[in-house]
Short mmCIF file of C-alpha atoms and ligand atoms in Angstrom, two decimals:
data_model
loop_
_atom_site.label_atom_id
_atom_site.label_comp_id
_atom_site.label_asym_id
_atom_site.label_seq_id
_atom_site.Cartn_x
_atom_site.Cartn_y
_atom_site.Cartn_z
CA MET A 1 -120.82 24.67 48.95
CA THR A 2 -117.31 24.52 47.60
CA LYS A 3 -115.24 27.55 48.50
CA THR A 4 -112.89 29.01 45.92
CA VAL A 5 -109.52 30.09 47.25
CA LEU A 6 -107.45 32.44 45.12
CA LEU A 7 -103.72 32.16 45.74
CA THR A 8 -101.51 34.75 44.11
CA GLY A 9 -97.73 34.87 43.75
CA PHE A 10 -95.40 37.46 42.23
CA GLU A 11 -93.12 37.42 39.23
CA PRO A 12 -89.37 37.74 39.99
CA PHE A 13 -88.12 41.24 40.82
CA ASN A 14 -84.90 43.10 41.60
CA GLY A 15 -83.01 41.17 38.92
CA ALA A 16 -83.88 37.71 40.26
CA ASP A 17 -84.85 34.89 37.92
CA VAL A 18 -87.29 33.18 40.26
CA ASN A 19 -89.81 34.16 42.91
CA PRO A 20 -90.70 31.43 45.43
CA SER A 21 -94.15 32.93 45.98
CA TRP A 22 -95.24 32.17 42.43
CA GLU A 23 -93.38 28.84 42.25
CA ALA A 24 -95.32 27.70 45.32
CA ALA A 25 -98.68 29.19 44.34
CA ARG A 26 -98.55 27.74 40.83
CA ALA A 27 -97.91 24.28 42.26
CA LEU A 28 -101.27 24.52 44.03
CA ASP A 29 -103.28 25.71 41.03
CA GLY A 30 -106.19 23.28 40.68
CA TRP A 31 -105.59 21.64 44.07
CA SER A 32 -108.81 20.82 45.88
CA GLY A 33 -109.79 19.31 49.22
CA PRO A 34 -112.89 18.89 51.32
CA GLY A 35 -115.03 21.95 50.65
CA PHE A 36 -112.53 23.99 48.66
CA GLN A 37 -110.73 24.42 45.37
CA VAL A 38 -107.66 26.54 44.69
CA ALA A 39 -106.87 28.75 41.70
CA ALA A 40 -103.46 30.42 41.40
CA ARG A 41 -102.56 33.57 39.49
CA GLU A 42 -99.27 35.42 38.99
CA LEU A 43 -99.08 39.15 39.67
CA PRO A 44 -96.59 41.60 38.13
CA CYS A 45 -94.20 43.20 40.60
CA VAL A 46 -95.41 46.66 39.61
CA PHE A 47 -97.17 49.23 41.80
CA GLY A 48 -100.72 49.77 40.54
CA ARG A 49 -100.64 47.15 37.80
CA ALA A 50 -100.35 44.34 40.34
CA ASN A 51 -103.59 45.46 41.99
CA LEU A 52 -105.40 45.69 38.66
CA ALA A 53 -104.31 42.11 37.84
CA LEU A 54 -105.49 40.99 41.27
CA PHE A 55 -108.89 42.67 40.89
CA ASP A 56 -109.32 41.11 37.43
CA ALA A 57 -108.62 37.68 38.91
CA ILE A 58 -111.12 38.33 41.71
CA ASP A 59 -113.76 39.41 39.19
CA ALA A 60 -113.15 36.31 37.06
CA LEU A 61 -112.98 33.75 39.85
CA GLN A 62 -115.31 35.24 42.51
CA PRO A 63 -113.24 33.68 45.31
CA ASP A 64 -114.45 33.30 48.88
CA ILE A 65 -110.92 33.60 50.26
CA VAL A 66 -107.84 35.32 48.83
CA ILE A 67 -104.33 34.63 50.07
CA ALA A 68 -101.69 36.76 48.38
CA VAL A 69 -98.15 35.45 48.72
CA GLY A 70 -94.84 37.26 48.27
CA GLN A 71 -91.13 36.73 48.76
CA ALA A 72 -89.51 38.26 51.82
CA GLY A 73 -85.82 37.61 51.22
CA GLY A 74 -83.92 37.50 54.50
CA ARG A 75 -86.81 36.21 56.61
CA HIS A 76 -86.33 32.68 57.91
CA GLU A 77 -89.96 31.70 58.48
CA ILE A 78 -93.34 31.67 56.79
CA SER A 79 -94.61 35.11 57.84
CA VAL A 80 -98.34 35.47 58.20
CA GLU A 81 -98.91 39.20 57.87
CA ARG A 82 -101.20 41.04 60.28
CA VAL A 83 -101.39 44.55 58.84
CA ALA A 84 -101.33 46.42 55.52
CA LEU A 85 -100.25 50.08 55.66
CA ASN A 86 -101.53 52.94 53.50
CA VAL A 87 -98.09 53.90 52.19
CA ASP A 88 -95.69 53.13 49.35
CA ASP A 89 -92.04 53.75 50.19
CA ALA A 90 -89.78 51.73 47.91
CA THR A 91 -86.07 51.14 48.47
CA ILE A 92 -85.68 49.58 45.01
CA PRO A 93 -87.50 50.18 41.71
CA ASP A 94 -90.38 47.89 40.78
CA ASN A 95 -90.36 45.99 37.46
CA ALA A 96 -91.58 49.11 35.63
CA GLY A 97 -88.90 51.36 37.14
CA GLN A 98 -91.27 53.07 39.58
CA GLN A 99 -89.90 53.91 43.03
CA PRO A 100 -92.54 55.82 45.01
CA VAL A 101 -91.43 57.52 48.23
CA ASP A 102 -93.84 58.19 51.10
CA ALA A 103 -96.82 58.02 48.74
CA THR A 104 -100.34 57.38 50.02
CA ILE A 105 -101.95 54.32 48.40
CA ALA A 106 -105.58 55.39 48.90
CA ASP A 107 -106.32 59.06 49.55
CA GLY A 108 -108.77 59.25 52.42
CA GLY A 109 -108.35 55.51 53.14
CA PRO A 110 -107.62 54.20 56.62
CA ALA A 111 -103.99 54.18 57.77
CA ALA A 112 -104.10 50.40 57.84
CA TYR A 113 -106.19 47.31 57.35
CA PHE A 114 -105.89 44.09 59.33
CA SER A 115 -105.81 40.67 57.69
CA THR A 116 -109.11 38.84 58.03
CA LEU A 117 -107.43 35.42 57.85
CA PRO A 118 -107.16 33.48 61.14
CA ILE A 119 -103.48 34.43 61.40
CA LYS A 120 -102.74 32.93 64.82
CA ALA A 121 -104.49 29.68 63.92
CA ILE A 122 -102.45 29.45 60.71
CA VAL A 123 -99.19 30.01 62.60
CA ARG A 124 -100.17 27.46 65.24
CA ALA A 125 -101.04 24.84 62.63
CA LEU A 126 -97.77 25.46 60.79
CA ARG A 127 -95.68 25.19 63.97
CA LEU A 128 -97.47 22.01 65.05
CA ARG A 129 -96.43 20.50 61.74
CA GLY A 130 -92.82 21.60 62.27
CA PHE A 131 -92.67 24.61 59.96
CA PRO A 132 -90.87 27.79 61.05
CA ALA A 133 -93.72 30.31 61.07
CA GLY A 134 -94.75 33.50 62.80
CA VAL A 135 -97.10 36.46 62.73
CA SER A 136 -95.42 39.45 61.11
CA GLN A 137 -96.37 43.01 62.07
CA THR A 138 -95.36 44.57 58.75
CA ALA A 139 -95.41 43.49 55.14
CA GLY A 140 -92.93 46.27 54.32
CA THR A 141 -93.72 49.27 52.14
CA PHE A 142 -92.97 47.83 48.69
CA VAL A 143 -95.26 46.11 46.16
CA CYS A 144 -96.39 43.34 48.54
CA ASN A 145 -97.78 45.80 51.08
CA HIS A 146 -99.32 47.79 48.22
CA VAL A 147 -101.16 44.70 46.96
CA PHE A 148 -102.10 43.65 50.50
CA TYR A 149 -103.65 47.09 51.19
CA GLY A 150 -105.59 47.09 47.90
CA LEU A 151 -106.70 43.52 48.54
CA MET A 152 -108.06 44.33 51.99
CA GLN A 153 -109.93 47.39 50.73
CA HIS A 154 -111.47 45.31 47.95
CA ALA A 155 -112.20 42.38 50.29
CA GLN A 156 -114.02 44.57 52.79
CA ALA A 157 -116.32 45.86 50.07
CA ARG A 158 -117.05 42.31 48.87
CA GLY A 159 -117.14 40.45 52.17
CA MET A 160 -114.28 38.10 51.30
CA LYS A 161 -111.71 36.75 53.76
CA ALA A 162 -108.26 37.87 52.70
CA GLY A 163 -104.68 38.27 53.81
CA PHE A 164 -101.04 38.04 52.91
CA ILE A 165 -98.23 35.56 53.57
CA HIS A 166 -94.52 36.24 52.99
CA VAL A 167 -92.19 33.32 52.29
CA PRO A 168 -88.36 33.04 52.47
CA PHE A 169 -85.90 32.74 49.60
CA LEU A 170 -85.43 29.35 47.92
CA PRO A 171 -82.11 27.59 48.62
CA GLN A 172 -80.95 28.26 45.03
CA GLN A 173 -81.36 32.02 45.61
CA VAL A 174 -78.91 32.09 48.51
CA ALA A 175 -76.39 29.45 47.45
CA GLY A 176 -72.97 31.05 47.29
CA ARG A 177 -74.06 34.29 48.93
CA ALA A 178 -71.65 35.66 51.50
CA ASP A 179 -74.37 36.94 53.83
CA ALA A 180 -75.85 33.50 54.54
CA ALA A 181 -79.46 34.59 54.04
CA PRO A 182 -81.94 31.97 55.25
CA SER A 183 -83.98 29.92 52.82
CA MET A 184 -86.73 27.30 52.68
CA ALA A 185 -87.15 24.38 50.29
CA LEU A 186 -89.88 24.84 47.71
CA ASN A 187 -91.71 21.70 48.86
CA ASP A 188 -91.87 23.07 52.38
CA ILE A 189 -93.23 26.40 51.17
CA ILE A 190 -95.84 24.53 49.12
CA ASP A 191 -96.83 22.33 52.07
CA GLY A 192 -96.91 25.39 54.33
CA LEU A 193 -99.31 27.13 51.97
CA ARG A 194 -101.49 24.00 51.86
CA ILE A 195 -101.83 24.21 55.64
CA ALA A 196 -102.60 27.93 55.46
CA VAL A 197 -105.36 27.26 52.91
CA GLU A 198 -106.88 24.44 54.96
CA VAL A 199 -106.94 26.57 58.11
CA ALA A 200 -108.32 29.61 56.27
CA VAL A 201 -111.12 27.44 54.89
CA GLY A 202 -111.86 25.55 58.10
CA VAL A 203 -111.41 28.05 60.95
CA GLU A 204 -114.13 30.67 61.39
CA SER A 205 -112.69 32.68 64.27
CA ASP A 206 -109.04 33.03 65.13
CA VAL A 207 -107.44 31.54 68.23
CA ALA A 208 -106.12 33.95 70.85
CA GLU A 209 -102.59 33.12 71.89
CA ALA A 210 -99.34 34.97 72.40
CA GLY A 211 -97.55 35.69 69.17
CA GLY A 212 -96.91 39.42 68.89
CA ALA A 213 -93.63 41.25 69.11
CA THR A 214 -91.97 43.45 71.73
CA HIS A 215 -90.06 45.51 69.21
N1 LIG B 301 -91.91 40.52 47.34
C1 LIG B 301 -91.88 41.96 47.29
C2 LIG B 301 -92.68 42.33 46.09
C3 LIG B 301 -92.87 41.08 45.32
C4 LIG B 301 -92.44 40.00 46.21
O1 LIG B 301 -92.53 38.80 45.99
C5 LIG B 301 -92.34 42.62 48.59
O2 LIG B 301 -92.21 42.00 49.66
O3 LIG B 301 -92.85 43.73 48.55
#
C-alpha cells in the first residue's frame, strides 16, 4: 500500500522574506517513489495556530508519516531532531506578536517526546551521500519545538511515525552578513529531505551508532 508522507515547512518569520523549510518542502509536493507519495503544507509561524494548521492537514491527508521541517539559522547541517520539550520560551515574537516565556505546552503532558523517525539511519544516509547532517538534541523552545511537541502527542494517539528536521539558512539569507552564518543551497536541502523521506519510509527500526553529544 502506498504510504502518504506529509512534509510541512514554515512561513518566513522574524522579518525574513523566505524560509528554506517551506521552499524545500513545497518543491517536494506531489513527489512520489516506490511505495510512497508526498504532500507538502505550509504552517504559520504562530504558537497554537501552527499546530491547528498541522492537525487540519493530518485530518485531510491521513498521512502514515509526518516530517515537519523548520529553519534553524546558524546551524551548518541538516539537523534531525531527537526530542520535543513541553515548554514555550521565545526569544523573539512569533508572527502574531506572541512571545511566551516558560509556558507549558500541554498541562499534564510528559516533559518530552522522542521522535519516532529512524533518526540515526537518516543521518547515516545523509552523510553517506555527502550531506552535512547530525542528530540534534534540542529543537529550541520557539515555534518549531512547539509544533514538534504537538505533532508527537498527536502522532502517538494515531499511531503515525513522526519527527522534525531543522535546516540551515539559504545562501541568499546570509550574503553580506558580517557574522558569516553558515548556509546550504536549496537544491541540497531538497535532496537531503528526499533522502530523509526515503529512509523514513523504508527503515522500520533505527540503526544504533554513535551520534550523541557530550555537551
Ligand atoms: N524556525 C523556527 C520557527 C519557524 C522556523 O522555520 C524555530 O526553529 O522555532
